[in-house]
Coordinates of N, CA, C and O in Angstrom, one line a residue:
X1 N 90.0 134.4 84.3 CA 90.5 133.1 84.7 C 91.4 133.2 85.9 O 91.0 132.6 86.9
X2 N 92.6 133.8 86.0 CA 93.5 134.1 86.6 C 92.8 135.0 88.3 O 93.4 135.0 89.4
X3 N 92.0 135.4 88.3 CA 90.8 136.2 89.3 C 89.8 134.9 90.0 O 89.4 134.8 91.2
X4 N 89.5 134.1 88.7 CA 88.9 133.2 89.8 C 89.6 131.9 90.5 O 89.1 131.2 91.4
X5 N 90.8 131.7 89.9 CA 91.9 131.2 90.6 C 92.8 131.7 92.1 O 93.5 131.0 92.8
X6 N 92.4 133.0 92.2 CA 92.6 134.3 93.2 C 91.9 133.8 94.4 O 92.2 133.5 95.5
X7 N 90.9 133.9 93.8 CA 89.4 134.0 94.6 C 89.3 132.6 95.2 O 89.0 132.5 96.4
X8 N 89.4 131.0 94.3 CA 89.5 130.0 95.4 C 90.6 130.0 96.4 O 90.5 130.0 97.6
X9 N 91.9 130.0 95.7 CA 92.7 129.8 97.0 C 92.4 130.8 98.2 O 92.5 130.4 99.4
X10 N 92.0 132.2 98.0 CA 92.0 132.9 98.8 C 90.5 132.3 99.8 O 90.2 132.6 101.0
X11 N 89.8 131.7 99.0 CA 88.6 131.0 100.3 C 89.2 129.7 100.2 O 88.3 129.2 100.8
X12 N 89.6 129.2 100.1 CA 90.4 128.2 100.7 C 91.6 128.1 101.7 O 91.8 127.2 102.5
X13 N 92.5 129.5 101.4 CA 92.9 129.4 102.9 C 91.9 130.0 104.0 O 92.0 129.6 105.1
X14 N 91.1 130.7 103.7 CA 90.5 131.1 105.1 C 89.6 130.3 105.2 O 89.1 130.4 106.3
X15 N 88.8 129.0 104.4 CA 88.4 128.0 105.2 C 89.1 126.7 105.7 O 88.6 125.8 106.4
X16 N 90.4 126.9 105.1 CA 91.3 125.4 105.8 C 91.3 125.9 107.2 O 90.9 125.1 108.1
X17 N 91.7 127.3 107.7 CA 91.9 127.7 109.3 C 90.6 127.5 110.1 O 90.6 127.2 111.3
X18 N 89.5 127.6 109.3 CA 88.7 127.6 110.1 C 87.8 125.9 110.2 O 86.9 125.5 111.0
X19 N 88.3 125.4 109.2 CA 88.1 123.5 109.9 C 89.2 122.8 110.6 O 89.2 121.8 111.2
X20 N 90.5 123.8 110.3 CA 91.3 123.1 111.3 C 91.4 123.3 113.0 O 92.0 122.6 113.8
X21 N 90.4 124.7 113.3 CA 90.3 124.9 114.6 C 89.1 124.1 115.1 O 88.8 124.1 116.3
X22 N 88.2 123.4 114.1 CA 87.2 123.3 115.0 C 87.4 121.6 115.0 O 86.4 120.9 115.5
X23 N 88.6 121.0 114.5 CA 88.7 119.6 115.1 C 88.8 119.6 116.2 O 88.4 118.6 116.7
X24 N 89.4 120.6 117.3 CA 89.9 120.2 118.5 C 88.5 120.8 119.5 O 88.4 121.0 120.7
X25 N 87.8 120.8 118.9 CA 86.5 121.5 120.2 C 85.5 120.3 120.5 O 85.3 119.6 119.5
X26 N 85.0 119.9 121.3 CA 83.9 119.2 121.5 C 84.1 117.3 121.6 O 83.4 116.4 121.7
X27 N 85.4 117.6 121.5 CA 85.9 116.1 121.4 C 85.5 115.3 123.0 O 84.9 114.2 123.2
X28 N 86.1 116.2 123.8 CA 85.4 115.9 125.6 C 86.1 115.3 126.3 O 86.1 115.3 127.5
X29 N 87.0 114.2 125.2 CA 88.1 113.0 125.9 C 89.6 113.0 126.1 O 90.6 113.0 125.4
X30 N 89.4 113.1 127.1 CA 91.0 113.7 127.8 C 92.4 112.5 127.6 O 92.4 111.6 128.5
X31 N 93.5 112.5 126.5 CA 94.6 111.2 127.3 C 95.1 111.4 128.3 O 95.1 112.5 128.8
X32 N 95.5 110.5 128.7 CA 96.4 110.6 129.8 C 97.4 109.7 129.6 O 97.6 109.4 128.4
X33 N 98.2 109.2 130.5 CA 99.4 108.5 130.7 C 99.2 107.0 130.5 O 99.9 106.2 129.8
X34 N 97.7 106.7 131.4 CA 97.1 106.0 132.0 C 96.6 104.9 130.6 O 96.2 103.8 130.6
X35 N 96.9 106.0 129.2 CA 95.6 105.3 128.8 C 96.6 104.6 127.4 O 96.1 104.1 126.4
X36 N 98.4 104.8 127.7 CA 99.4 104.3 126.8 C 99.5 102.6 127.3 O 99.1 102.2 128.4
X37 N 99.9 102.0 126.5 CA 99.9 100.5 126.6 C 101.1 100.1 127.4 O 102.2 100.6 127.0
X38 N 101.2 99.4 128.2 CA 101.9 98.7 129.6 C 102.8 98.0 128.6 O 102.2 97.8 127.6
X39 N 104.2 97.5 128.4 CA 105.2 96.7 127.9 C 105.0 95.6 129.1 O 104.6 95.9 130.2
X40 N 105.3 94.3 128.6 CA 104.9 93.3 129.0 C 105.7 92.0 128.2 O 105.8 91.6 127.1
X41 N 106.4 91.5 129.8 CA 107.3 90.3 128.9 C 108.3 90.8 128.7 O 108.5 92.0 128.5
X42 N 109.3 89.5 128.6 CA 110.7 89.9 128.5 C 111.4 90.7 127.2 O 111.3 90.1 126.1
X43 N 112.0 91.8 127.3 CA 112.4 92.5 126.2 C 113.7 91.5 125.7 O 114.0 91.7 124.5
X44 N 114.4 90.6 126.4 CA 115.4 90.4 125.3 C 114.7 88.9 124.7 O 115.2 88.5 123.7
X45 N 114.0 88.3 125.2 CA 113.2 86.9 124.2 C 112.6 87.8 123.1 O 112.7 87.7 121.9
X46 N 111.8 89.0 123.8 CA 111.4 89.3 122.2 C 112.7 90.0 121.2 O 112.4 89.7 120.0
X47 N 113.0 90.3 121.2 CA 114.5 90.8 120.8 C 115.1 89.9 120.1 O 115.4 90.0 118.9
X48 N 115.4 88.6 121.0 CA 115.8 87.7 120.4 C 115.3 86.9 118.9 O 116.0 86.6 118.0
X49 N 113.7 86.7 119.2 CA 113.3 86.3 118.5 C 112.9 87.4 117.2 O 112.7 87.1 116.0
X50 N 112.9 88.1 117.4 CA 112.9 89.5 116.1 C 114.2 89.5 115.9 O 114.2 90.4 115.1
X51 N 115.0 89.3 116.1 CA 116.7 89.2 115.5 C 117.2 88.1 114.6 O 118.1 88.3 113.8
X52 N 116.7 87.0 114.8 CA 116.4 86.1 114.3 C 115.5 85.5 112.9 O 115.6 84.6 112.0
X53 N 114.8 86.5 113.2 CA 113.6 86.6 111.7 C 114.7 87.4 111.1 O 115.6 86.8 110.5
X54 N 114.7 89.0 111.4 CA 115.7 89.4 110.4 C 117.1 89.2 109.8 O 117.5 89.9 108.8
X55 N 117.8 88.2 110.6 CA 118.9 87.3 110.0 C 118.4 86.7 109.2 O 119.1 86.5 108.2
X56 N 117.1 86.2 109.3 CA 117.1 84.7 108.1 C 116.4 86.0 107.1 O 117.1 85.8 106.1
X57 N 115.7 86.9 106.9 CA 115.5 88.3 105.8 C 116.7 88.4 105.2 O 116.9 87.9 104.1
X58 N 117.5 88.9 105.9 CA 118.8 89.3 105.7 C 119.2 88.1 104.8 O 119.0 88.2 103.6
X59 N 120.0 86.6 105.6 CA 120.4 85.6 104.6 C 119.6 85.4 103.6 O 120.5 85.2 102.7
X60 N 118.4 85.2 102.8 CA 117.7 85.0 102.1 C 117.8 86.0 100.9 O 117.9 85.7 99.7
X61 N 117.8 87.7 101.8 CA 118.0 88.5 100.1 C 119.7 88.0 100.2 O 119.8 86.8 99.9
X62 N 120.6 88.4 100.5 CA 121.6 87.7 100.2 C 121.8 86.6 99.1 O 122.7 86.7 98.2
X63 N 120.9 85.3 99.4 CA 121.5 84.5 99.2 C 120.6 85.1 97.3 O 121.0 84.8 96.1
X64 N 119.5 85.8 97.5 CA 118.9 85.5 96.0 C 119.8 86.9 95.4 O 119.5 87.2 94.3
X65 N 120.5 87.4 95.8 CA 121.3 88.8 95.5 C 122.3 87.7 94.4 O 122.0 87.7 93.2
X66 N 123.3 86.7 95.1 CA 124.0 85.9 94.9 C 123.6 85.0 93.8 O 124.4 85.0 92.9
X67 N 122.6 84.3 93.9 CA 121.8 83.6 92.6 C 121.7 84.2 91.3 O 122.3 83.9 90.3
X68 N 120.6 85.5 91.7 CA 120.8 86.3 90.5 C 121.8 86.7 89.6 O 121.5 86.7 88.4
X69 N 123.0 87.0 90.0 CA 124.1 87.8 89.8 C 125.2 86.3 89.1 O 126.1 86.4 88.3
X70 N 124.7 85.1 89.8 CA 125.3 83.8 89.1 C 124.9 83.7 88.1 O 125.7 83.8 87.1
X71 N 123.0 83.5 87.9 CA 122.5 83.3 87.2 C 122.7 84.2 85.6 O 123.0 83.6 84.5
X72 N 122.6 85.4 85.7 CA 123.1 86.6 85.0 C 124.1 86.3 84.0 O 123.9 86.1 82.8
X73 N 125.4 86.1 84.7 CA 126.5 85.6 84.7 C 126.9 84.5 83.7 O 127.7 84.6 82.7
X74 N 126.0 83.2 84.2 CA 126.4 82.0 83.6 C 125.4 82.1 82.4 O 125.4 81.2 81.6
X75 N 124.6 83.0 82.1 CA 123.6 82.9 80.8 C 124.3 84.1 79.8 O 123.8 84.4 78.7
X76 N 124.9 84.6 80.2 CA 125.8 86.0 79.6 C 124.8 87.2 79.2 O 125.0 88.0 78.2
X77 N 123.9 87.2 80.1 CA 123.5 88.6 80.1 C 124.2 90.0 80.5 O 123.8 91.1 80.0
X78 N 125.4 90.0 81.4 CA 126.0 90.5 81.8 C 127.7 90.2 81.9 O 128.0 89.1 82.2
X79 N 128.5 91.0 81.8 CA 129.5 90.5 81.4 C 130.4 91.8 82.7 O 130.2 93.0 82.6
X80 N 131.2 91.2 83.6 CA 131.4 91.8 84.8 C 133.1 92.3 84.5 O 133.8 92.9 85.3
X81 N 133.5 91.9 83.2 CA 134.9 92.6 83.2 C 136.3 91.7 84.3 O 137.3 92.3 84.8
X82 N 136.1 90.9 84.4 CA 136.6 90.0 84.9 C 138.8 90.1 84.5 O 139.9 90.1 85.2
X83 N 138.4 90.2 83.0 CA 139.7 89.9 82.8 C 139.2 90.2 80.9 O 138.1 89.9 80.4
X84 N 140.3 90.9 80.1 CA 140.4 91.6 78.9 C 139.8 90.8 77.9 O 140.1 89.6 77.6
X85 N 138.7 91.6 77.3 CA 137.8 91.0 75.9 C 138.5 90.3 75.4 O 139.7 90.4 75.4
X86 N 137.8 89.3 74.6 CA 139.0 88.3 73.6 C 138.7 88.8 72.8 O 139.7 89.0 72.1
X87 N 137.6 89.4 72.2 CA 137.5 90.2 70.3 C 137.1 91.9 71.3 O 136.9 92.1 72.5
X88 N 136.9 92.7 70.2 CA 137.0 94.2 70.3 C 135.7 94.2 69.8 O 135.1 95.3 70.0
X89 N 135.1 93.2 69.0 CA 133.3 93.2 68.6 C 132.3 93.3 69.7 O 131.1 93.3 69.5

């Protein structure tokens, strides 16, 4: 048991090296510089407007962070130690 457990890993590393060498052959297609994407348009409108989305992300978990923690609260699921138990029960 322990022998044929030997015996896969040991052909399995010498065949992971030899599929990982042969991804890089025959591909043909060269990158270049040429072939990364051009930025385009103003960086701070987009900035802007992506700053914006995640403010209102932001205020939103907030505000249900806030809700929850009311909600919790006012149903007495949770009891936040506020000020000394009135019974010791």
């Amino acid at each position: 048991m322990l022998a044929k457990h030997i015996v896969k890993q040991g052909l399995l590393l010498k065949n992971a090296g030899v599929l990982s060498r042969a991804a890089y052959h025959g591909s043909g297609i060269k990158t270049t510089m040429n072939d990364l994407p051009v930025p385009q348009g103003d960086w701070k409108e987009h900035h802007s407007r992506q700053n914006t989305k995640y403010n209102a992300v932001l205020f939103a978990g907030i505000a249900a962070l806030v809700g929850t923690i009311a909600i919790a609260k006012t149903t007495g699921v949770i009891f936040l130690n506020f000020s000394p138990p009135q019974s010791l029960d």
